Structure formats: structure tokens, C-alpha cells
Amino acid sequence: MVPSRSSAYIAVEKRQSGDMRNNLFKKEHRKLFMFWLIILLVCLVLAVLIILFIVLPLVVKYSFSIQQKIVFTHGGLPNMPSYFTEYYFPAYRNLYVPVLDLDRITKHVLGVWHILPVETAFVALNDTNFDFDKALADTKYDVIMYFHGTGEARSDSSRKYQLLSYYFHVIAFDYRSYADSSKGTLTEARVVNDCKQLYSWIRNKTQANIYVWGQSLGSSLAANTVLQVEKDGLQPKGLILESAFTSFEDELYVHPYGKIFAWLPWFYVTVVKPLRENGFIFDTSSYLKKIKCSVMILHAQDDSVVPYRFGRKLYEISSNRTGTAATSIYHEFDASLEYNHYFIYQDPFLKYYIMQFIGKNISLVPVKVL
């Protein structure tokens, strides 16, 4: 039996009606899916914001361990003694200097490099029995104690040492818990106590003038160390501050990471105040007011980590010190040079600034720092 035309129309209409219902169902299903997807995404964004801007500051507030890691960043640094013993660098020795903690009982060791001045290094490279201790004791060169920044090991500034070794015995070292130095609690007071003992170790090895150079966080540690050794009756010849901040509190508000949170109303209560209460102070301005030795400050205008206005402020403080006739020198490097936070050592005039500061009439040797 052949179906009538009307029944065929009815069948088509049923199919079309069914298709329409299916399409409507799919549209409603998609709308519902998109609705819950948006809800989920909003919840995820809110969760991330809550964790980032509420939970994380609270974790910082109550966790001393996290505070140490924020201030003294040292994860992922090379820590094998062989790395520092076999480093590709001429005429240096790797050694470990013992220090005592603040309790005067707990022992630590600091990984140290002693890099020879270029002229002395030339002799050492041709003498397998070269005596580093004798060279340091009998030297005509000054000594410079180098404090690196956070997140670095002593090997990270090897190109800077190439320049410094034209004028100094370079003593570069790692703070406790950094690289191959022994592990220990990291606070400003404890680290500075270690540095004081290393300074005394250097002084016991030589009668040469000792200069202290600090970069970034290391500049505040260097300034505090100089202040403490001066109180102990030891007198460094000079202090060089490279890319230095006025205080850690000031730096927290302008650091690239700090600025992410600095706008929060509770930033001071959850981050700044707890760090200060736990001894992470680094008040470079305050230390500088009391230091008696000569000071040279270096800062790049395009420094993206520590604004150069801090360098200018430190120079103002240093220039207005009372009770000392020591000099204060400030060198600011134009932003067009693109030295940023780490590359001031590349400046072709820096060697002359160093010579001016140390007051030596040293014959210039062509030096190229790559």
C-alpha cells in the first residue's frame, strides 16, 4: 500500500518538530553548560585571588621559614665543593673558613674564594707550589671583601672579579646556607656575625688595607658588617655600595614582586612588620650614618629592582655624616647604558672610579670585561 501525500507531510512535520525540540534542548543545554562554566571560572579566579592576596600574606606573616626564603633566596644554587674547586677561573683557591654562631657554640663553615691580583696571578700560574697565604701576607695590593646579592653564589660575579683583581686580592664568599657553605638559620644578625668573623680572618692574614664591596642585599649586609667591625676597633679602608637600597622596608614596596602586594591594606601588617620583628631589617641608611670609613655608591638609572633614588638618598646621608672626615663619592650611570641591576661592572669608566676611590697611582693595564 502506497502512503498518501498527507501522511507523508505529517511524517515530515513530525521529524521537523522533533528536530526543533532537539535543537531547543541542545541550545538550553549549551546555555546551562556555559552558565556553570562561567560560575566555575569565577570561582577559580576568586580562589586564586584569595590565595594570592589573603592566604599568601598570612602565610608570610606566620611562617619564619617562608620569611627566610623570601629574603635570603638560595634555592637551586650549586652546592658541590668540586664545582667551586674546579671552576674555570685563573689563579684562585677555594677554601672553607670556620665561624661560630651567635651562641658561640654552634659551628658553621663559609665557602670562600681567594682570587689573586693579576700581577701576582701571573706568577702563581707558573708555580705549582705557589703560597697563597704568603702572597696575602706580603702583598703590596689592597684586599676587597665582596658581598653578593640574594639568589646568587660567589661564582655568579666571576666577571666582576676579573676587573677587581687588577687592583685587589678578592675575597668572595657565600653566606650560610648558600651554595657550599654549611646550613644555618638565616637572619640579618646571624649572617652579619658570620661576616664579622670572616673579616677578622682576613685581617689576621694580612696588614693590607681592606675594602668592602656589597651588591643589592649584599650592600646592606656589607654596611652593617663595616659598622660592627668598626665598633670592635677594626677599621676598613672603604665601603662600596652597588645598587643599594635605603632599607628593606623601603625596598619591599618597590621591588617587582613586592609591588604585586604593596597595594593591599594589610601588606604592612602581614608582610613588612613581621619581617622586621623577626630581624630582617637591613636599615642601610641607619648603618651609613654611623660608619666612619670612606664610601663610594654606584647606581644605574634603569635599575628595575632597586630605584636609583635610593642610591641618591644614601649618598646624601653619607655626605652629611658627622664625626668623620672620610670621603663620600656617588656615580650614577645613565639609563641609556642599560646596566640595570647587575651590569655596572661593564662600565668602561668603573676602573678609574675604583682607582680614584682607593687613591692608588696604579699603572693602567688594558682590561676588557665581556
mmCIF file of C-alpha atoms in Angstrom:
data_model
loop_
_atom_site.group_PDB
_atom_site.id
_atom_site.type_symbol
_atom_site.label_atom_id
_atom_site.label_comp_id
_atom_site.label_asym_id
_atom_site.label_seq_id
_atom_site.Cartn_x
_atom_site.Cartn_y
_atom_site.Cartn_z
ATOM 1 C CA MET A 1 0.000 0.000 0.000
ATOM 2 C CA VAL A 2 1.424 3.385 -1.005
ATOM 3 C CA PRO A 3 1.190 6.088 1.744
ATOM 4 C CA SER A 4 -0.916 9.127 0.916
ATOM 5 C CA ARG A 5 0.585 12.544 0.349
ATOM 6 C CA SER A 6 -0.991 13.863 3.585
ATOM 7 C CA SER A 7 0.543 11.127 5.686
ATOM 8 C CA ALA A 8 3.939 11.912 4.153
ATOM 9 C CA TYR A 9 3.513 15.566 5.111
ATOM 10 C CA ILE A 10 2.608 14.520 8.642
ATOM 11 C CA ALA A 11 5.737 12.384 8.893
ATOM 12 C CA VAL A 12 7.909 15.253 7.678
ATOM 13 C CA GLU A 13 6.298 17.636 10.154
ATOM 14 C CA LYS A 14 6.904 15.169 12.980
ATOM 15 C CA ARG A 15 10.540 14.877 12.038
ATOM 16 C CA GLN A 16 10.876 18.662 11.793
ATOM 17 C CA SER A 17 9.103 19.072 15.117
ATOM 18 C CA GLY A 18 11.425 16.521 16.688
ATOM 19 C CA ASP A 19 14.453 18.250 15.214
ATOM 20 C CA MET A 20 13.249 21.575 16.574
ATOM 21 C CA ARG A 21 12.795 20.069 20.047
ATOM 22 C CA ASN A 22 16.285 18.544 19.841
ATOM 23 C CA ASN A 23 17.764 21.869 18.736
ATOM 24 C CA LEU A 24 15.986 23.691 21.555
ATOM 25 C CA PHE A 25 17.242 21.088 24.034
ATOM 26 C CA LYS A 26 20.790 21.440 22.741
ATOM 27 C CA LYS A 27 20.611 25.237 22.942
ATOM 28 C CA GLU A 28 19.290 25.084 26.502
ATOM 29 C CA HIS A 29 21.960 22.525 27.365
ATOM 30 C CA ARG A 30 24.684 24.759 25.917
ATOM 31 C CA LYS A 31 23.344 27.761 27.828
ATOM 32 C CA LEU A 32 23.311 25.753 31.044
ATOM 33 C CA PHE A 33 26.816 24.464 30.351
ATOM 34 C CA MET A 34 28.123 27.972 29.666
ATOM 35 C CA PHE A 35 26.408 29.252 32.809
ATOM 36 C CA TRP A 36 28.106 26.680 35.040
ATOM 37 C CA LEU A 37 31.388 27.114 33.190
ATOM 38 C CA ILE A 38 31.312 30.848 33.914
ATOM 39 C CA ILE A 39 30.424 30.127 37.554
ATOM 40 C CA LEU A 40 33.345 27.698 37.762
ATOM 41 C CA LEU A 41 35.778 30.163 36.191
ATOM 42 C CA VAL A 42 34.618 32.947 38.516
ATOM 43 C CA CYS A 43 35.100 30.631 41.498
ATOM 44 C CA LEU A 44 38.565 29.673 40.281
ATOM 45 C CA VAL A 45 39.544 33.308 39.799
ATOM 46 C CA LEU A 46 38.206 34.191 43.247
ATOM 47 C CA ALA A 47 40.059 31.236 44.761
ATOM 48 C CA VAL A 48 43.313 32.317 43.108
ATOM 49 C CA LEU A 49 42.820 35.909 44.281
ATOM 50 C CA ILE A 50 42.030 34.769 47.822
ATOM 51 C CA ILE A 51 45.090 32.513 47.909
ATOM 52 C CA LEU A 52 47.343 35.131 46.336
ATOM 53 C CA PHE A 53 46.227 38.234 48.194
ATOM 54 C CA ILE A 54 44.896 36.877 51.505
ATOM 55 C CA VAL A 55 46.260 33.402 52.243
ATOM 56 C CA LEU A 56 49.795 34.035 50.975
ATOM 57 C CA PRO A 57 50.334 37.233 53.022
ATOM 58 C CA LEU A 58 49.030 35.386 56.091
ATOM 59 C CA VAL A 59 51.445 32.523 55.431
ATOM 60 C CA VAL A 60 54.293 35.043 55.243
ATOM 61 C CA LYS A 61 53.107 36.654 58.477
ATOM 62 C CA TYR A 62 53.183 33.437 60.493
ATOM 63 C CA SER A 63 55.940 31.402 58.806
ATOM 64 C CA PHE A 64 59.514 32.280 59.733
ATOM 65 C CA SER A 65 60.739 29.646 57.287
ATOM 66 C CA ILE A 66 58.948 31.358 54.391
ATOM 67 C CA GLN A 67 60.311 34.722 55.504
ATOM 68 C CA GLN A 68 63.861 33.341 55.353
ATOM 69 C CA LYS A 69 63.273 32.050 51.824
ATOM 70 C CA ILE A 70 61.822 35.384 50.671
ATOM 71 C CA VAL A 71 64.744 37.423 51.996
ATOM 72 C CA PHE A 72 67.651 35.017 51.568
ATOM 73 C CA THR A 73 66.811 33.313 48.278
ATOM 74 C CA HIS A 74 69.262 30.448 47.859
ATOM 75 C CA GLY A 75 67.416 27.552 46.256
ATOM 76 C CA GLY A 76 68.941 25.887 43.208
ATOM 77 C CA LEU A 77 72.465 27.215 43.730
ATOM 78 C CA PRO A 78 75.434 24.917 43.065
ATOM 79 C CA ASN A 79 76.477 23.263 46.320
ATOM 80 C CA MET A 80 79.115 20.703 45.387
ATOM 81 C CA PRO A 81 82.618 21.616 46.627
ATOM 82 C CA SER A 82 84.054 20.316 43.355
ATOM 83 C CA TYR A 83 82.094 22.985 41.451
ATOM 84 C CA PHE A 84 83.931 25.741 43.326
ATOM 85 C CA THR A 85 87.286 23.956 43.418
ATOM 86 C CA GLU A 86 87.362 23.274 39.682
ATOM 87 C CA TYR A 87 85.701 26.476 38.449
ATOM 88 C CA TYR A 88 87.110 27.878 35.212
ATOM 89 C CA PHE A 89 88.924 30.860 36.657
ATOM 90 C CA PRO A 90 92.661 31.636 36.853
ATOM 91 C CA ALA A 91 94.815 31.827 39.974
ATOM 92 C CA TYR A 92 92.353 31.376 42.807
ATOM 93 C CA ARG A 93 91.953 28.983 45.700
ATOM 94 C CA ASN A 94 88.797 27.566 47.222
ATOM 95 C CA LEU A 95 88.711 27.202 50.992
ATOM 96 C CA TYR A 96 86.325 26.906 53.923
ATOM 97 C CA VAL A 97 86.525 29.309 56.842
ATOM 98 C CA PRO A 98 85.018 28.251 60.203
ATOM 99 C CA VAL A 99 82.758 30.654 62.113
ATOM 100 C CA LEU A 100 80.722 30.430 65.309
ATOM 101 C CA ASP A 101 77.018 31.214 65.562
ATOM 102 C CA LEU A 102 75.652 33.831 67.941
ATOM 103 C CA ASP A 103 75.518 31.247 70.731
ATOM 104 C CA ARG A 104 79.332 30.939 70.398
ATOM 105 C CA ILE A 105 78.892 27.150 70.333
ATOM 106 C CA THR A 106 77.331 26.138 67.011
ATOM 107 C CA LYS A 107 79.935 25.894 64.262
ATOM 108 C CA HIS A 108 79.500 26.757 60.594
ATOM 109 C CA VAL A 109 81.826 26.996 57.622
ATOM 110 C CA LEU A 110 81.686 29.556 54.830
ATOM 111 C CA GLY A 111 82.745 28.721 51.297
ATOM 112 C CA VAL A 112 85.375 31.276 50.249
ATOM 113 C CA TRP A 113 87.354 32.154 47.144
ATOM 114 C CA HIS A 114 90.684 33.950 47.345
ATOM 115 C CA ILE A 115 91.421 35.434 43.917
ATOM 116 C CA LEU A 116 94.895 36.818 43.332
ATOM 117 C CA PRO A 117 95.681 40.229 41.829
ATOM 118 C CA VAL A 118 96.535 39.947 38.136
ATOM 119 C CA GLU A 119 100.236 40.633 38.584
ATOM 120 C CA THR A 120 100.521 38.041 41.367
ATOM 121 C CA ALA A 121 98.326 35.612 39.457
ATOM 122 C CA PHE A 122 100.797 35.596 36.577
ATOM 123 C CA VAL A 123 103.443 34.283 38.972
ATOM 124 C CA ALA A 124 101.074 31.733 40.524
ATOM 125 C CA LEU A 125 100.082 30.295 37.151
ATOM 126 C CA ASN A 126 103.715 29.351 36.583
ATOM 127 C CA ASP A 127 104.370 27.990 40.083
ATOM 128 C CA THR A 128 102.664 24.764 41.173
ATOM 129 C CA ASN A 129 103.848 25.349 44.759
ATOM 130 C CA PHE A 130 102.598 28.918 44.983
ATOM 131 C CA ASP A 131 101.880 30.003 48.576
ATOM 132 C CA PHE A 132 98.586 31.933 48.701
ATOM 133 C CA ASP A 133 98.908 32.725 52.404
ATOM 134 C CA LYS A 134 102.350 34.234 51.921
ATOM 135 C CA ALA A 135 101.142 36.226 48.923
ATOM 136 C CA LEU A 136 98.324 37.681 51.030
ATOM 137 C CA ALA A 137 100.584 38.399 53.994
ATOM 138 C CA ASP A 138 103.316 40.129 51.979
ATOM 139 C CA THR A 139 101.180 41.829 49.339
ATOM 140 C CA LYS A 140 101.522 45.378 48.042
ATOM 141 C CA TYR A 141 97.872 45.200 46.944
ATOM 142 C CA ASP A 142 94.781 46.048 48.947
ATOM 143 C CA VAL A 143 92.139 43.427 49.738
ATOM 144 C CA ILE A 144 88.446 43.601 48.867
ATOM 145 C CA MET A 145 85.772 41.539 50.609
ATOM 146 C CA TYR A 146 82.836 41.004 48.243
ATOM 147 C CA PHE A 147 79.215 40.530 49.412
ATOM 148 C CA HIS A 148 76.984 39.175 46.626
ATOM 149 C CA GLY A 149 73.240 39.737 46.334
ATOM 150 C CA THR A 150 70.462 37.354 47.273
ATOM 151 C CA GLY A 151 69.779 34.439 44.940
ATOM 152 C CA GLU A 152 73.451 34.254 43.950
ATOM 153 C CA ALA A 153 76.530 32.193 44.713
ATOM 154 C CA ARG A 154 80.064 33.581 44.838
ATOM 155 C CA SER A 155 80.701 32.187 41.361
ATOM 156 C CA ASP A 156 77.990 34.381 39.799
ATOM 157 C CA SER A 157 80.142 37.517 39.969
ATOM 158 C CA SER A 158 83.255 35.979 38.407
ATOM 159 C CA ARG A 159 83.304 38.561 35.587
ATOM 160 C CA LYS A 160 83.274 41.360 38.132
ATOM 161 C CA TYR A 161 86.229 39.736 39.877
ATOM 162 C CA GLN A 162 88.155 39.964 36.603
ATOM 163 C CA LEU A 163 88.011 43.737 36.973
ATOM 164 C CA LEU A 164 88.580 43.867 40.731
ATOM 165 C CA SER A 165 91.615 41.586 40.529
ATOM 166 C CA TYR A 166 93.549 44.316 38.709
ATOM 167 C CA TYR A 167 93.587 46.253 41.980
ATOM 168 C CA PHE A 168 92.868 43.826 44.832
ATOM 169 C CA HIS A 169 93.148 40.431 46.371
ATOM 170 C CA VAL A 170 89.464 39.459 46.045
ATOM 171 C CA ILE A 171 87.836 37.568 48.914
ATOM 172 C CA ALA A 172 84.432 36.348 47.689
ATOM 173 C CA PHE A 173 82.275 34.139 49.873
ATOM 174 C CA ASP A 174 78.850 32.614 50.340
ATOM 175 C CA TYR A 175 76.584 33.301 53.288
ATOM 176 C CA ARG A 176 75.454 30.440 55.498
ATOM 177 C CA SER A 177 73.022 28.099 53.677
ATOM 178 C CA TYR A 178 74.180 29.490 50.314
ATOM 179 C CA ALA A 179 75.959 27.221 47.832
ATOM 180 C CA ASP A 180 78.537 25.040 49.642
ATOM 181 C CA SER A 181 78.521 26.968 52.933
ATOM 182 C CA SER A 182 77.035 24.995 55.820
ATOM 183 C CA LYS A 183 73.343 25.248 56.655
ATOM 184 C CA GLY A 184 72.112 27.575 59.360
ATOM 185 C CA THR A 185 69.286 29.868 60.422
ATOM 186 C CA LEU A 186 69.218 32.944 58.215
ATOM 187 C CA THR A 187 68.681 36.299 59.875
ATOM 188 C CA GLU A 188 70.488 39.569 59.345
ATOM 189 C CA ALA A 189 72.172 39.416 62.758
ATOM 190 C CA ARG A 190 73.425 35.857 62.276
ATOM 191 C CA VAL A 191 74.731 36.463 58.764
ATOM 192 C CA VAL A 192 76.460 39.696 59.791
ATOM 193 C CA ASN A 193 78.019 37.859 62.739
ATOM 194 C CA ASP A 194 79.474 35.340 60.268
ATOM 195 C CA CYS A 195 80.742 38.168 58.066
ATOM 196 C CA LYS A 196 82.428 39.896 61.007
ATOM 197 C CA GLN A 197 84.371 36.730 61.728
ATOM 198 C CA LEU A 198 85.377 36.370 58.095
ATOM 199 C CA TYR A 199 86.584 39.980 58.137
ATOM 200 C CA SER A 200 88.673 39.172 61.230
ATOM 201 C CA TRP A 201 90.044 36.094 59.455
ATOM 202 C CA ILE A 202 91.182 38.338 56.574
ATOM 203 C CA ARG A 203 92.684 40.877 58.972
ATOM 204 C CA ASN A 204 94.670 38.125 60.690
ATOM 205 C CA LYS A 205 96.052 37.053 57.300
ATOM 206 C CA THR A 206 97.314 40.461 56.127
ATOM 207 C CA GLN A 207 98.115 44.006 57.155
ATOM 208 C CA ALA A 208 96.926 45.356 53.796
ATOM 209 C CA ASN A 209 94.050 47.822 53.552
ATOM 210 C CA ILE A 210 90.681 46.074 53.442
ATOM 211 C CA TYR A 211 87.809 47.411 51.347
ATOM 212 C CA VAL A 212 84.268 46.034 51.468
ATOM 213 C CA TRP A 213 82.006 45.841 48.394
ATOM 214 C CA GLY A 214 78.328 44.906 48.566
ATOM 215 C CA GLN A 215 75.764 44.492 45.795
ATOM 216 C CA SER A 216 71.976 44.758 46.290
ATOM 217 C CA LEU A 217 71.025 42.933 49.535
ATOM 218 C CA GLY A 218 74.746 42.329 49.986
ATOM 219 C CA SER A 219 75.268 46.094 50.201
ATOM 220 C CA SER A 220 73.150 46.294 53.351
ATOM 221 C CA LEU A 221 74.942 43.289 54.844
ATOM 222 C CA ALA A 222 78.256 44.921 53.921
ATOM 223 C CA ALA A 223 77.288 48.241 55.531
ATOM 224 C CA ASN A 224 76.150 46.524 58.727
ATOM 225 C CA THR A 225 79.325 44.421 58.822
ATOM 226 C CA VAL A 226 81.518 47.507 58.420
ATOM 227 C CA LEU A 227 79.615 49.212 61.235
ATOM 228 C CA GLN A 228 80.092 46.213 63.533
ATOM 229 C CA VAL A 229 83.806 45.757 62.850
ATOM 230 C CA GLU A 230 84.350 49.480 63.394
ATOM 231 C CA LYS A 231 82.681 49.088 66.788
ATOM 232 C CA ASP A 232 85.171 46.296 67.507
ATOM 233 C CA GLY A 233 88.064 48.641 66.804
ATOM 234 C CA LEU A 234 88.834 47.376 63.299
ATOM 235 C CA GLN A 235 88.854 49.961 60.532
ATOM 236 C CA PRO A 236 88.063 49.062 56.922
ATOM 237 C CA LYS A 237 89.618 51.425 54.428
ATOM 238 C CA GLY A 238 86.432 51.927 52.430
ATOM 239 C CA LEU A 239 82.937 50.700 51.579
ATOM 240 C CA ILE A 240 81.475 50.389 48.070
ATOM 241 C CA LEU A 241 77.692 50.100 47.758
ATOM 242 C CA GLU A 242 76.413 48.886 44.394
ATOM 243 C CA SER A 243 72.674 49.010 43.617
ATOM 244 C CA ALA A 244 71.890 49.555 47.293
ATOM 245 C CA PHE A 245 68.530 50.242 48.937
ATOM 246 C CA THR A 246 67.930 52.589 51.875
ATOM 247 C CA SER A 247 66.137 49.970 53.964
ATOM 248 C CA PHE A 248 64.490 46.629 53.374
ATOM 249 C CA GLU A 249 61.122 48.118 54.273
ATOM 250 C CA ASP A 250 61.528 50.770 51.575
ATOM 251 C CA GLU A 251 62.602 48.120 49.084
ATOM 252 C CA LEU A 252 59.611 45.861 49.778
ATOM 253 C CA TYR A 253 57.233 48.489 48.391
ATOM 254 C CA VAL A 254 59.103 48.970 45.109
ATOM 255 C CA HIS A 255 60.553 45.540 44.362
ATOM 256 C CA PRO A 256 58.959 43.974 41.244
ATOM 257 C CA TYR A 257 57.469 41.180 43.372
ATOM 258 C CA GLY A 258 56.634 43.423 46.303
ATOM 259 C CA LYS A 259 54.618 45.789 44.121
ATOM 260 C CA ILE A 260 52.188 42.952 43.373
ATOM 261 C CA PHE A 261 51.105 43.040 47.017
ATOM 262 C CA ALA A 262 52.114 46.516 48.209
ATOM 263 C CA TRP A 263 48.680 47.998 47.391
ATOM 264 C CA LEU A 264 46.953 45.668 49.858
ATOM 265 C CA PRO A 265 45.705 47.457 53.004
ATOM 266 C CA TRP A 266 47.114 44.599 55.098
ATOM 267 C CA PHE A 267 50.537 44.446 53.372
ATOM 268 C CA TYR A 268 52.304 46.230 56.219
ATOM 269 C CA VAL A 269 50.689 44.094 58.937
ATOM 270 C CA THR A 270 51.139 40.736 57.204
ATOM 271 C CA VAL A 271 54.486 41.212 55.441
ATOM 272 C CA VAL A 272 56.512 44.297 56.379
ATOM 273 C CA LYS A 273 56.010 44.293 60.151
ATOM 274 C CA PRO A 274 56.551 40.522 60.697
ATOM 275 C CA LEU A 275 59.775 40.613 58.660
ATOM 276 C CA ARG A 276 61.083 43.480 60.768
ATOM 277 C CA GLU A 277 60.036 41.824 64.032
ATOM 278 C CA ASN A 278 61.926 38.671 63.045
ATOM 279 C CA GLY A 279 65.149 40.557 62.431
ATOM 280 C CA PHE A 280 65.016 41.180 58.683
ATOM 281 C CA ILE A 281 65.747 44.895 58.991
ATOM 282 C CA PHE A 282 68.604 45.838 56.623
ATOM 283 C CA ASP A 283 68.443 49.539 57.503
ATOM 284 C CA THR A 284 71.302 50.657 55.257
ATOM 285 C CA SER A 285 70.555 54.340 55.863
ATOM 286 C CA SER A 286 70.934 53.945 59.613
ATOM 287 C CA TYR A 287 74.181 51.976 59.299
ATOM 288 C CA LEU A 288 75.638 54.508 56.895
ATOM 289 C CA LYS A 289 75.075 57.401 59.299
ATOM 290 C CA LYS A 290 77.410 55.757 61.830
ATOM 291 C CA ILE A 291 80.128 54.414 59.520
ATOM 292 C CA LYS A 292 83.478 56.210 59.703
ATOM 293 C CA CYS A 293 85.259 54.955 56.565
ATOM 294 C CA SER A 294 85.106 56.364 53.039
ATOM 295 C CA VAL A 295 82.080 55.376 50.961
ATOM 296 C CA MET A 296 81.507 55.057 47.209
ATOM 297 C CA ILE A 297 77.991 54.475 45.882
ATOM 298 C CA LEU A 298 77.214 53.123 42.400
ATOM 299 C CA HIS A 299 73.735 53.040 40.874
ATOM 300 C CA ALA A 300 72.199 52.685 37.411
ATOM 301 C CA GLN A 301 69.270 54.902 36.446
ATOM 302 C CA ASP A 302 67.462 51.983 34.798
ATOM 303 C CA ASP A 303 67.746 49.683 37.822
ATOM 304 C CA SER A 304 64.444 47.788 37.777
ATOM 305 C CA VAL A 305 64.959 46.152 41.187
ATOM 306 C CA VAL A 306 66.271 48.984 43.375
ATOM 307 C CA PRO A 307 65.328 52.505 42.154
ATOM 308 C CA TYR A 308 68.272 54.857 41.760
ATOM 309 C CA ARG A 309 66.614 57.402 44.035
ATOM 310 C CA PHE A 310 67.736 55.108 46.871
ATOM 311 C CA GLY A 311 71.346 55.497 45.730
ATOM 312 C CA ARG A 312 70.957 59.277 45.721
ATOM 313 C CA LYS A 313 69.440 59.208 49.202
ATOM 314 C CA LEU A 314 72.291 57.074 50.537
ATOM 315 C CA TYR A 315 74.811 59.487 49.060
ATOM 316 C CA GLU A 316 73.047 62.385 50.762
ATOM 317 C CA ILE A 317 73.202 60.521 54.077
ATOM 318 C CA SER A 318 76.852 59.586 53.595
ATOM 319 C CA SER A 319 77.812 63.149 52.654
ATOM 320 C CA ASN A 320 76.188 64.527 55.806
ATOM 321 C CA ARG A 321 77.884 62.165 58.253
ATOM 322 C CA THR A 322 79.365 63.834 61.324
ATOM 323 C CA GLY A 323 82.462 62.857 63.266
ATOM 324 C CA THR A 324 84.426 61.694 60.238
ATOM 325 C CA ALA A 325 86.497 63.334 57.540
ATOM 326 C CA ALA A 326 86.066 60.332 55.242
ATOM 327 C CA THR A 327 85.030 60.985 51.658
ATOM 328 C CA SER A 328 81.713 60.131 50.021
ATOM 329 C CA ILE A 329 81.517 59.550 46.265
ATOM 330 C CA TYR A 330 78.490 58.848 44.083
ATOM 331 C CA HIS A 331 78.456 57.606 40.493
ATOM 332 C CA GLU A 332 75.163 57.323 38.622
ATOM 333 C CA PHE A 333 75.018 55.516 35.279
ATOM 334 C CA ASP A 334 72.714 56.758 32.527
ATOM 335 C CA ALA A 335 69.717 54.602 31.637
ATOM 336 C CA SER A 336 70.841 54.516 28.000
ATOM 337 C CA LEU A 337 73.749 52.281 29.068
ATOM 338 C CA GLU A 338 71.241 49.583 30.097
ATOM 339 C CA TYR A 339 73.204 48.306 33.100
ATOM 340 C CA ASN A 340 70.021 47.725 35.091
ATOM 341 C CA HIS A 341 70.652 45.964 38.424
ATOM 342 C CA TYR A 342 73.597 43.709 37.666
ATOM 343 C CA PHE A 343 75.851 45.087 34.950
ATOM 344 C CA ILE A 344 77.517 48.223 36.301
ATOM 345 C CA TYR A 345 80.796 46.295 36.240
ATOM 346 C CA GLN A 346 80.722 46.586 32.428
ATOM 347 C CA ASP A 347 81.137 50.359 32.507
ATOM 348 C CA PRO A 348 84.474 51.364 30.899
ATOM 349 C CA PHE A 349 84.980 54.159 33.439
ATOM 350 C CA LEU A 350 84.461 51.992 36.520
ATOM 351 C CA LYS A 351 88.133 51.059 36.790
ATOM 352 C CA TYR A 352 89.007 54.763 37.020
ATOM 353 C CA TYR A 353 86.355 55.302 39.688
ATOM 354 C CA ILE A 354 87.899 52.461 41.669
ATOM 355 C CA MET A 355 91.393 53.900 41.294
ATOM 356 C CA GLN A 356 90.151 57.311 42.387
ATOM 357 C CA PHE A 357 88.466 55.799 45.437
ATOM 358 C CA ILE A 358 91.408 53.726 46.637
ATOM 359 C CA GLY A 359 93.819 56.585 45.957
ATOM 360 C CA LYS A 360 96.385 54.454 44.183
ATOM 361 C CA ASN A 361 98.583 55.562 41.309
ATOM 362 C CA ILE A 362 98.363 52.183 39.601
ATOM 363 C CA SER A 363 99.655 51.727 36.072
ATOM 364 C CA LEU A 364 96.690 51.007 33.852
ATOM 365 C CA VAL A 365 96.559 47.589 32.292
ATOM 366 C CA PRO A 366 94.100 47.216 29.402
ATOM 367 C CA VAL A 367 91.093 45.327 30.731
ATOM 368 C CA LYS A 368 88.073 44.091 28.845
ATOM 369 C CA VAL A 369 85.135 42.583 30.679
ATOM 370 C CA LEU A 370 82.866 40.560 28.418
#
